[in-house]
mmCIF file of C-alpha atoms in Angstrom:
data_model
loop_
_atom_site.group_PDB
_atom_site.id
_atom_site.type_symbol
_atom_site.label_atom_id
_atom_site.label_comp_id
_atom_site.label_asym_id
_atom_site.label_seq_id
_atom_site.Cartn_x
_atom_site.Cartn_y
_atom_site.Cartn_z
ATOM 1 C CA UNK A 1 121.633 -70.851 -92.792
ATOM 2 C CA UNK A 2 119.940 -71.669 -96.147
ATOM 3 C CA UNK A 3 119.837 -68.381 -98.269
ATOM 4 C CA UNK A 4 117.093 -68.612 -100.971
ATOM 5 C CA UNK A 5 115.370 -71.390 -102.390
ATOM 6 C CA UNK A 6 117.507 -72.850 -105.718
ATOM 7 C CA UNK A 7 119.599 -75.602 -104.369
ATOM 8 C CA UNK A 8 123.220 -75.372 -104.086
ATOM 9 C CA UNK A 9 125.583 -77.849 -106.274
ATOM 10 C CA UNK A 10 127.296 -80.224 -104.766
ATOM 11 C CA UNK A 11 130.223 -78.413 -103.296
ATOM 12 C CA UNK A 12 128.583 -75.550 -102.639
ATOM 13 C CA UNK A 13 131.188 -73.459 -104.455
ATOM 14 C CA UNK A 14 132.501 -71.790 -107.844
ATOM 15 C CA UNK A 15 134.203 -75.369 -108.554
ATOM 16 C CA UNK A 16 130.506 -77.117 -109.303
ATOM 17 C CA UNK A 17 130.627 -75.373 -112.960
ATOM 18 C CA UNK A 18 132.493 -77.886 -115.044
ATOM 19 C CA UNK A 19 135.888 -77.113 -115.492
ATOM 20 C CA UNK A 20 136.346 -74.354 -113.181
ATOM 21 C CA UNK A 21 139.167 -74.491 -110.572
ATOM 22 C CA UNK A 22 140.616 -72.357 -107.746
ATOM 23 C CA UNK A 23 144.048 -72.019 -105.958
ATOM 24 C CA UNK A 24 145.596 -70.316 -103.401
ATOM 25 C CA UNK A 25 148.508 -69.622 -101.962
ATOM 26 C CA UNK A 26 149.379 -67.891 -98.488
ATOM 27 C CA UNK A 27 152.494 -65.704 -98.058
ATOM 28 C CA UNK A 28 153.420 -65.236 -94.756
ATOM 29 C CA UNK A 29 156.758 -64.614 -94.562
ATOM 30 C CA UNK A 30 158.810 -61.075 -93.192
ATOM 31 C CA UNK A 31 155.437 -60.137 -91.398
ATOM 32 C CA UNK A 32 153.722 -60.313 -94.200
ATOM 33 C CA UNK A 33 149.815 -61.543 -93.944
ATOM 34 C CA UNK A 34 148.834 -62.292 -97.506
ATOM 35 C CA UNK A 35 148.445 -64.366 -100.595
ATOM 36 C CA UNK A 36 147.001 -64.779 -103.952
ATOM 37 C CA UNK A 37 143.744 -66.754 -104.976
ATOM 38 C CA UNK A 38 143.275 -67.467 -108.579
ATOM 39 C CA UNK A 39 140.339 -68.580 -111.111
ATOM 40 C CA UNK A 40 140.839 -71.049 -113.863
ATOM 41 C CA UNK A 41 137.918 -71.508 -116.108
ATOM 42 C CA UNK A 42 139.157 -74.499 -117.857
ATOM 43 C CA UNK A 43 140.924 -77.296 -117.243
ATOM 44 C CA UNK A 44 144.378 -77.564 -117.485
ATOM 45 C CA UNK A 45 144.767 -80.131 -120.623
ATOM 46 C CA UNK A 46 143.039 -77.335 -123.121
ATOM 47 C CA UNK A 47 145.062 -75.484 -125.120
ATOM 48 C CA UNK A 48 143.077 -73.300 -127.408
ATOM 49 C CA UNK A 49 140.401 -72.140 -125.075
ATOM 50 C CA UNK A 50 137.408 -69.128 -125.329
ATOM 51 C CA UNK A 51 135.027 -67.774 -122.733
ATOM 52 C CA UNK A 52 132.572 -65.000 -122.970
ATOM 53 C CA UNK A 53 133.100 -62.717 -120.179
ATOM 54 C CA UNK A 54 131.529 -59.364 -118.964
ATOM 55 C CA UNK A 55 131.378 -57.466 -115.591
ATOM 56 C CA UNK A 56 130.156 -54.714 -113.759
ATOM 57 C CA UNK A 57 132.522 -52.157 -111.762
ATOM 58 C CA UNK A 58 131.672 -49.693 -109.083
ATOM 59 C CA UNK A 59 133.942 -46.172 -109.477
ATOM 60 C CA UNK A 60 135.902 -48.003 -111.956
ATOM 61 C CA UNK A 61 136.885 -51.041 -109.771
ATOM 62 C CA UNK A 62 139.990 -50.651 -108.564
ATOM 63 C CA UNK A 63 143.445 -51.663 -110.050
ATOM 64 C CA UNK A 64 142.370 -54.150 -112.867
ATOM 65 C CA UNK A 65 144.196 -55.143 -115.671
ATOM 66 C CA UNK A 66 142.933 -56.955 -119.200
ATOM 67 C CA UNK A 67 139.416 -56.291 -118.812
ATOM 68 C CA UNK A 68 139.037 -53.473 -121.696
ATOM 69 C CA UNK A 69 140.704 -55.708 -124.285
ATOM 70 C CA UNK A 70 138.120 -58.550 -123.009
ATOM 71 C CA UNK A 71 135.179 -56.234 -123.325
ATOM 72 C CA UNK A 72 135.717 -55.418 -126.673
ATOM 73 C CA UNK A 73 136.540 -58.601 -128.006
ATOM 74 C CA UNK A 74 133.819 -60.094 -125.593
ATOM 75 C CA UNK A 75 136.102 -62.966 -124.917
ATOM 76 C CA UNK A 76 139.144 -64.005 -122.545
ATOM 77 C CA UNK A 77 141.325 -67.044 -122.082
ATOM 78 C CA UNK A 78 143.205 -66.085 -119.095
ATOM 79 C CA UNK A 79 143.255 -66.821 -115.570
ATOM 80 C CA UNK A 80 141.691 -64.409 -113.165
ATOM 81 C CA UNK A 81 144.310 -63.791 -110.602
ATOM 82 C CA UNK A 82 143.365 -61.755 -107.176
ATOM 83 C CA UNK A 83 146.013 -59.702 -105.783
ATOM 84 C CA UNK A 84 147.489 -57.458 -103.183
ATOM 85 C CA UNK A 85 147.426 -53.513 -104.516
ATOM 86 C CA UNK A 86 151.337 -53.143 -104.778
ATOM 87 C CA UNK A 87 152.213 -56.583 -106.282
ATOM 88 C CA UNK A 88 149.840 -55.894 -109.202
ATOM 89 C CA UNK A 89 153.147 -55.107 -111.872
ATOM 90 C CA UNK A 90 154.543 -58.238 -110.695
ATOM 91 C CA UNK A 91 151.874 -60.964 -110.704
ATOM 92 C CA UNK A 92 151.242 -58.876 -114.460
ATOM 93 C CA UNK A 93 154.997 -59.078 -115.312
ATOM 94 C CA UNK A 94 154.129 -63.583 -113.897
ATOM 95 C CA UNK A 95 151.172 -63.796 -116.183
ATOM 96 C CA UNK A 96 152.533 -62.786 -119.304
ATOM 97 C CA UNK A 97 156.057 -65.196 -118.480
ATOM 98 C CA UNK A 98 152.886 -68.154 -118.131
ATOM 99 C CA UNK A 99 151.348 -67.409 -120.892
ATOM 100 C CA UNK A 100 154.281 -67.275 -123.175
ATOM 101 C CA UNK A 101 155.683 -70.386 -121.210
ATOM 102 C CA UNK A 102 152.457 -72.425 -121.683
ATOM 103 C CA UNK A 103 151.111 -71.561 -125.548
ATOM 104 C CA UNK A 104 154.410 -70.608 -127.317
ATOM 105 C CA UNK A 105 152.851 -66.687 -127.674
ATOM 106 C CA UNK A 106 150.356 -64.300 -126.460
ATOM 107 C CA UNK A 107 146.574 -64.351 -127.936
ATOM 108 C CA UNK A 108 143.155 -63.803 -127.092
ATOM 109 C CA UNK A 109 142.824 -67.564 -127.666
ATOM 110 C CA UNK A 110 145.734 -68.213 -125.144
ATOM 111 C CA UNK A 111 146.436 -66.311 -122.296
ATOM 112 C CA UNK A 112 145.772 -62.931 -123.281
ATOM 113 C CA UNK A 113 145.122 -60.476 -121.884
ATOM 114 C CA UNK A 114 146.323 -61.161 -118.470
ATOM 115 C CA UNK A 115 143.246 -60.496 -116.558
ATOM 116 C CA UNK A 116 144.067 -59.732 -112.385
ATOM 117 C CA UNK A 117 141.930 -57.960 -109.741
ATOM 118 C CA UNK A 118 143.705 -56.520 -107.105
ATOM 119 C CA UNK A 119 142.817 -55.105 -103.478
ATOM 120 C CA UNK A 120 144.211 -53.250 -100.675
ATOM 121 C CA UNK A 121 145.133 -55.171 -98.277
ATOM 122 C CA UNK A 122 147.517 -52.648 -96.505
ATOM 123 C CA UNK A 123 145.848 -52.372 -93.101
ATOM 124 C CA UNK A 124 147.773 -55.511 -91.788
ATOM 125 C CA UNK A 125 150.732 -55.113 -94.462
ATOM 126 C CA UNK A 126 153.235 -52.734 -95.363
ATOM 127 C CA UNK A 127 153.201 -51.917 -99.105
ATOM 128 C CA UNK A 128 156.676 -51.859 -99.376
ATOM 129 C CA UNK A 129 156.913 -55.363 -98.184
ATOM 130 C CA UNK A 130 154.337 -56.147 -100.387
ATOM 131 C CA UNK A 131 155.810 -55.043 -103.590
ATOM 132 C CA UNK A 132 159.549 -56.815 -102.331
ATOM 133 C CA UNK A 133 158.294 -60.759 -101.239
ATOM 134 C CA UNK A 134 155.596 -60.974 -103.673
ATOM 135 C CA UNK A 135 156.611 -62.118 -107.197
ATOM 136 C CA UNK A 136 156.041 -64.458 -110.075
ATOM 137 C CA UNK A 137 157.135 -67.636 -108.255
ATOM 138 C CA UNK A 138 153.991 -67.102 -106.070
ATOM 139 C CA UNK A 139 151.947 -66.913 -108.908
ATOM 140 C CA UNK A 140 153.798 -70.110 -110.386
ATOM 141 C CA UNK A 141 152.692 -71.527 -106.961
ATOM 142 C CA UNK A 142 149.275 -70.323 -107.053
ATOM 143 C CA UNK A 143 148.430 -71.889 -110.516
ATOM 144 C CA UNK A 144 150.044 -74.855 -109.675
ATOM 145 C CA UNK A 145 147.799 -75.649 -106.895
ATOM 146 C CA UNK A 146 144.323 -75.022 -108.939
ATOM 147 C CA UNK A 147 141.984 -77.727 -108.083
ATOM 148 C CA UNK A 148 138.758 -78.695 -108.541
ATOM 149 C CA UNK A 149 137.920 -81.123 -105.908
ATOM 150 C CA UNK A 150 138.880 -78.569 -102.652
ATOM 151 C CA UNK A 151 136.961 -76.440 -101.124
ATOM 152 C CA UNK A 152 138.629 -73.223 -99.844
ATOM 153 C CA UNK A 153 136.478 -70.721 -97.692
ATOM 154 C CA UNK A 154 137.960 -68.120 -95.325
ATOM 155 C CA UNK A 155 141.717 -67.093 -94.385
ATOM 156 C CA UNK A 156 143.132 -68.585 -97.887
ATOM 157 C CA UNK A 157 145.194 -67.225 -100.117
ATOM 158 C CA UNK A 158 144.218 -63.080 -100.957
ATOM 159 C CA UNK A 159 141.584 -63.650 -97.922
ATOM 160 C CA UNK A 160 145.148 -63.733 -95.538
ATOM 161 C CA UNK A 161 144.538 -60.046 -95.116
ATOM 162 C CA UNK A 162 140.599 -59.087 -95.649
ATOM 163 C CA UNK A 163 138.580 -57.034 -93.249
ATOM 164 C CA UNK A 164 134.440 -56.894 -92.987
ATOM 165 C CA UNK A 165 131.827 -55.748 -91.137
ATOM 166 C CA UNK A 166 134.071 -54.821 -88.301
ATOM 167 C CA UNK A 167 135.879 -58.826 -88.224
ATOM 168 C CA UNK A 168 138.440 -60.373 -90.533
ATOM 169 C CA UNK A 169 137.594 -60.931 -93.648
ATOM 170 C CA UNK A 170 138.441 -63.885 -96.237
ATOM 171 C CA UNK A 171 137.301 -65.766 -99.306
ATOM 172 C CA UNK A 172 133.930 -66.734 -99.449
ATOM 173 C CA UNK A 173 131.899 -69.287 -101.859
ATOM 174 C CA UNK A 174 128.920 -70.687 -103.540
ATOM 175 C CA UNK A 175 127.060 -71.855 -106.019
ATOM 176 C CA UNK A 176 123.434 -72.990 -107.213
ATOM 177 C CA UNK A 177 122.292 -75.660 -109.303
ATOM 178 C CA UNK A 178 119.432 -75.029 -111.912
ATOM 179 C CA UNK A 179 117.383 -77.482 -113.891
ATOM 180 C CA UNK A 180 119.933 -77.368 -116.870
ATOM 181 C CA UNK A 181 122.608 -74.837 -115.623
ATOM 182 C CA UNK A 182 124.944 -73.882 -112.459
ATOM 183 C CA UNK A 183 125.989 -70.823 -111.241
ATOM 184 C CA UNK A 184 128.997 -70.090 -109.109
ATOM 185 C CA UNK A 185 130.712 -67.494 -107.118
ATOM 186 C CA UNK A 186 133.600 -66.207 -105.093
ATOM 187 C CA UNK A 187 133.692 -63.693 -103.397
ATOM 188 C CA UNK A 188 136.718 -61.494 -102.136
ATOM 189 C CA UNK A 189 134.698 -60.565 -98.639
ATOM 190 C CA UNK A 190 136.311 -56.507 -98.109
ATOM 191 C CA UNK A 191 134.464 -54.311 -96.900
ATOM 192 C CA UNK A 192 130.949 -53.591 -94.859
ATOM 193 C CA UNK A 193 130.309 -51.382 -91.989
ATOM 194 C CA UNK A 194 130.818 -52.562 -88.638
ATOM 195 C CA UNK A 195 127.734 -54.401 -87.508
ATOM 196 C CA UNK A 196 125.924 -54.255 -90.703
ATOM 197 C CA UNK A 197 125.956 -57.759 -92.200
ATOM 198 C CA UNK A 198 122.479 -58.912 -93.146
ATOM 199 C CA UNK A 199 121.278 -62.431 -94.948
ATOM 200 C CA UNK A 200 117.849 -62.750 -95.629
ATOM 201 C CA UNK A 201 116.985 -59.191 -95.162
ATOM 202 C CA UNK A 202 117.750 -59.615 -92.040
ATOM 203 C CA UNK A 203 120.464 -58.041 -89.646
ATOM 204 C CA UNK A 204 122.744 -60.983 -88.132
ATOM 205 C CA UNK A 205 123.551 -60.192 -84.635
ATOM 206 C CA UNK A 206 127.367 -61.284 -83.583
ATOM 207 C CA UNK A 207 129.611 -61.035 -80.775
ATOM 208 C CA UNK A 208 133.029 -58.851 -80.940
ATOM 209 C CA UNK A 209 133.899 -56.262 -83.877
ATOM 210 C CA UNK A 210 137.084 -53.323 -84.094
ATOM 211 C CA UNK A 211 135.134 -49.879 -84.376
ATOM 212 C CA UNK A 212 137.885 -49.018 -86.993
ATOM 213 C CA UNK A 213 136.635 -48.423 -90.808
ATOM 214 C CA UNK A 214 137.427 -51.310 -93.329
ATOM 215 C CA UNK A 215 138.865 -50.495 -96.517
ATOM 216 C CA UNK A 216 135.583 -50.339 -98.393
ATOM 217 C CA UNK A 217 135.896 -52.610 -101.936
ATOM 218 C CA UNK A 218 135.383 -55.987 -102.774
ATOM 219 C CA UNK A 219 136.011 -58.291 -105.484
ATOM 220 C CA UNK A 220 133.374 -60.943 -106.894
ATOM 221 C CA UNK A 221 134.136 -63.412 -109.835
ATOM 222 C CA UNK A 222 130.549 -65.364 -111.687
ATOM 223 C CA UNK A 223 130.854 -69.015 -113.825
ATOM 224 C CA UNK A 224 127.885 -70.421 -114.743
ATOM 225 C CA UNK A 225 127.449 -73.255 -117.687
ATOM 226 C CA UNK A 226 125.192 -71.092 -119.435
ATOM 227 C CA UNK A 227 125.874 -70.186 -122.981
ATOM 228 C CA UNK A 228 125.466 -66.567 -122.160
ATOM 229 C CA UNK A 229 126.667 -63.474 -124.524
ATOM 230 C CA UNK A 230 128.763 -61.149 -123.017
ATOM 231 C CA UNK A 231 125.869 -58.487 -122.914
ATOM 232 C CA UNK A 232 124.338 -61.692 -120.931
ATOM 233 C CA UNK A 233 126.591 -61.645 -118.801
ATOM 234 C CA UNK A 234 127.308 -58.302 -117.998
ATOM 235 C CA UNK A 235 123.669 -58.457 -116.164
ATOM 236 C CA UNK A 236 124.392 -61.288 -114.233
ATOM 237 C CA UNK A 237 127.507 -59.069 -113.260
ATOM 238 C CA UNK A 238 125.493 -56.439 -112.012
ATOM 239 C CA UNK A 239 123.328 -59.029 -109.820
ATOM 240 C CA UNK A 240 125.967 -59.841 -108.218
ATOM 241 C CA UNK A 241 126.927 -56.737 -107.002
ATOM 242 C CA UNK A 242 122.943 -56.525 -105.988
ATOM 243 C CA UNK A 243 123.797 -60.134 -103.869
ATOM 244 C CA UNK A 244 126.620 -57.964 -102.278
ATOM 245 C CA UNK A 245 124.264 -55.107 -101.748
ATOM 246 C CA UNK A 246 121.461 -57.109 -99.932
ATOM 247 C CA UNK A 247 124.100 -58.269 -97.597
ATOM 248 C CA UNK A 248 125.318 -54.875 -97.002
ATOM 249 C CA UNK A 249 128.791 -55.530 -98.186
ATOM 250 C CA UNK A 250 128.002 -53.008 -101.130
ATOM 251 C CA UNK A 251 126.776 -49.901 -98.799
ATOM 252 C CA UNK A 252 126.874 -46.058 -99.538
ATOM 253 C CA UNK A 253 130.737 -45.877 -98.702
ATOM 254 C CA UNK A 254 132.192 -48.667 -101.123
ATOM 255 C CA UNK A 255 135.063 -46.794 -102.549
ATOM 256 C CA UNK A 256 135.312 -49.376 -105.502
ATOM 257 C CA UNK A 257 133.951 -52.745 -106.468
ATOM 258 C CA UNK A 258 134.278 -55.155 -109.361
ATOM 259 C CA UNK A 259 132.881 -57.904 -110.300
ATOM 260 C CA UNK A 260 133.543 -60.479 -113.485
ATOM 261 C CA UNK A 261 130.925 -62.985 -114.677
ATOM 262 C CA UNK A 262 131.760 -65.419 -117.451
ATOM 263 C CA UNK A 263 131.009 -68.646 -119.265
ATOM 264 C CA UNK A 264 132.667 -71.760 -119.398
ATOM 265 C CA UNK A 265 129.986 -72.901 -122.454
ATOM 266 C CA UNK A 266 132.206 -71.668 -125.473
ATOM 267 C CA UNK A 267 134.833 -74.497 -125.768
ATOM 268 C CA UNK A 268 136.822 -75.402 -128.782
ATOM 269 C CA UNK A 269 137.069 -78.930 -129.890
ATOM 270 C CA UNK A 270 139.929 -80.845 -131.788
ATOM 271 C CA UNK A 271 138.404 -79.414 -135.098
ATOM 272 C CA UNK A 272 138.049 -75.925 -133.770
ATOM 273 C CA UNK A 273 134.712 -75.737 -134.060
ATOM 274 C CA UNK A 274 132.528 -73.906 -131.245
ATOM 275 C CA UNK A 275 130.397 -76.409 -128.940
ATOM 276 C CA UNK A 276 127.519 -74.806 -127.703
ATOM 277 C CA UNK A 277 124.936 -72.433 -129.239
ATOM 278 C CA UNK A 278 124.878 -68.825 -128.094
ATOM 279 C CA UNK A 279 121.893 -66.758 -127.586
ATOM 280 C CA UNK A 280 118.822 -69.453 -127.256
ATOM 281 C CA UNK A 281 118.721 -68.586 -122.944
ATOM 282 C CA UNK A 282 114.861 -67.746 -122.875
ATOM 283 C CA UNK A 283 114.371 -64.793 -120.505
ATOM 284 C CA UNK A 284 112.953 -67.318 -117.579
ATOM 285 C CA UNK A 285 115.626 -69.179 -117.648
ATOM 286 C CA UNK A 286 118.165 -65.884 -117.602
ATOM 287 C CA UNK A 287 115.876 -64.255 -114.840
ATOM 288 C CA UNK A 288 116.484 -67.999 -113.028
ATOM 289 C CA UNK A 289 120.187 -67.346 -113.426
ATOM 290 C CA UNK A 290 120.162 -63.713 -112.095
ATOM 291 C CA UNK A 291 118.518 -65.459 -108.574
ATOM 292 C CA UNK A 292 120.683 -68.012 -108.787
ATOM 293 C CA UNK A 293 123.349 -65.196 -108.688
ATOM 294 C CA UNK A 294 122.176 -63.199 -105.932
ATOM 295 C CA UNK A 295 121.296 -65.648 -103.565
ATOM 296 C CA UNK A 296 125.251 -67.589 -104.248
ATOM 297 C CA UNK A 297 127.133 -64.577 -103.286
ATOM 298 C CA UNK A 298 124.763 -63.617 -100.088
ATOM 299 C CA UNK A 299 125.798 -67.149 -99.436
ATOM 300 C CA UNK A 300 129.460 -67.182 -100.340
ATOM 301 C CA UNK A 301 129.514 -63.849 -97.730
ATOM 302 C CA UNK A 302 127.948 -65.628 -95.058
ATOM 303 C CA UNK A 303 130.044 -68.915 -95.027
ATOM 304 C CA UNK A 304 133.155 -67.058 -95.709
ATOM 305 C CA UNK A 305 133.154 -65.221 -92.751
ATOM 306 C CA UNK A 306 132.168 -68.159 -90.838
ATOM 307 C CA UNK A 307 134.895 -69.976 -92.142
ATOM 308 C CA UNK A 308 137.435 -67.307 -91.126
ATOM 309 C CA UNK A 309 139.594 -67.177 -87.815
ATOM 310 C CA UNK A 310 140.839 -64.271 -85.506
ATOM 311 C CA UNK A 311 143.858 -62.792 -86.348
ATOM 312 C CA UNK A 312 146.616 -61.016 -83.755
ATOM 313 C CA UNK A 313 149.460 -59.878 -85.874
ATOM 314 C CA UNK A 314 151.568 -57.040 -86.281
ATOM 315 C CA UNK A 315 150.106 -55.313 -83.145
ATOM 316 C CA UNK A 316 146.646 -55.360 -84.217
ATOM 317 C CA UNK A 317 143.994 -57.997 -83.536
ATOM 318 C CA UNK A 318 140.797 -59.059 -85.291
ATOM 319 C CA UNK A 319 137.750 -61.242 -84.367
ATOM 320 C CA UNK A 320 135.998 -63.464 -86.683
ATOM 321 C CA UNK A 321 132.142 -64.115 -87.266
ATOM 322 C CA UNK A 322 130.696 -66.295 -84.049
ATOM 323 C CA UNK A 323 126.765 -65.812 -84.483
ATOM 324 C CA UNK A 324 125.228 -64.916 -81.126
ATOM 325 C CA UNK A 325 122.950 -67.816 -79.501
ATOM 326 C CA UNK A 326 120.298 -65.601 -79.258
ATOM 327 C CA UNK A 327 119.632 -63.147 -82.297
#
């Protein structure tokens, strides 16, 4: 199902901006159901590294941590990390031992602030297990197996233990390819009332849900190519959480949401000097990019949950998105 009318890149995913890359891992050990996804916006093999960054948060957005730092500096160089609620001091306590590990110290030009987004997860998991088999060797894991060449969609990594619309959850992605810019999303799929998913406008009919209420919050993380200021990109934030609101994953009992939008433009070279020119978007081309944004994460919802599988664990049992063969 083709949502909007800008064409999707060529993966269809976050990974089409240039230089982004995503891993996961999945941590399913001592009943545990979970994992940890995380966003690199740069390749590996750059040290010194800069990207403007700005978001938009719903009732403060959960359990967050280096965003403030980033707003006021405008700027980040960190990994975004997404995380189960009661490992959040851990994976912290992992990024700060990478950073220190991989540039020598601890800078807004390497590594710093640690930036992580964390959800609850605790309907299939006890905290308490959690907080005890979580720690920094999974997040050694999970930046060791960023890539930009797989596509991961569904049950991966912190979509192990997500719940929408009534059916399990997951990871969702997409992007959209412009005349001179892409735009690219993933989407932590939480959330939604029970038989309320609509793409298009439109309500999708499925087949099996729980009648149980889904922790309502989500997580969405924006690249685009676009030299974009952070005030830039603080709007194309908040159209993402209007993509999340058109597909009803954003509805009138969303406890907390946040969403991160940055820009892989602002690059340093050998010399140190900056690469691309800031502030010359013309407003088309920025209103271009807010569609662009909408329509990827309506789409990243939709194939996500297609992409995820049932789940029967711990005594509980969840369906995943089958479309009905007659809406």
């Amino acid at each position: 199902m083709k949502v909007g009318d800008i064409p999707s890149g060529s993966f269809d995913s976050i990974i089409d901006v240039q230089g982004v890359s995503v891993g996961n891992v999945d941590i399913d050990s001592d009943g545990l159901c979970s994992g940890l996804t995380a966003v690199n916006p740069y390749p590996s093999e750059i040290k010194d590294r800069i990207c403007h960054i700005g978001r938009w948060s719903l009732d403060n957005g959960g359990s967050t941590s280096g965003l403030g730092v980033s707003e006021d500096f405008g700027i980040f160089s960190s990994p975004i990390v997404l995380a189960p609620a009661p490992s959040f001091g851990r994976v912290y306590e992992g990024m700060i031992q990478h950073g220190i590990q991989r540039d020598g110290g601890l800078s807004t030009n390497n590594g710093w602030p640690p930036i992580i987004m964390s959800l609850n997860d605790g309907v299939w998991n006890d905290a308490q297990r959690i907080y005890e088999n979580i720690n920094e060797d999974h997040l050694k894991m999970v930046l060791s197996k960023i890539s930009d060449e797989k596509i991961y969609q569904g049950n991966f990594g912190i979509g192990r233990s997500l719940r929408a619309f009534g059916l399990r959850g997951g990871i969702g992605t997409a992007s959209r390819a412009l005349p001179d810019y892409t735009v690219g999303v993933l989407v932590a799929i939480n959330g939604g009332l029970v038989g309320d998913l609509r793409i298009g406008g439109s309500k999708i009919p499925f087949q099996g849900f729980e009648y149980q209420k889904s922790p309502q919050e989500f997580c969405i993380v924006v690249a685009t190519d676009a030299p974009l200021l952070p005030i830039q990109l603080r709007s194309l934030a908040e159209r993402a959480g209007l993509g999340a609101a058109r597909c009803a994953l954003w509805n009138s009992f969303t406890r907390q949401a946040q969403v991160i939008a940055f820009s892989t433009s602002q690059k340093r070279d050998k010399e140190n000097s900056t690469i691309s020119e800031f502030g010359s978007i013309q407003n088309d081309t920025l209103f271009s990019l807010y569609t662009a944004t909408v329509d990827s994460v309506e789409s990243a919802v939709l194939s996500g949950l297609l992409a995820a599988q049932s789940l029967d664990i711990n005594g509980r049992k969840l369906q995943a998105l089958r479309l009905s063969e007659n809406p």
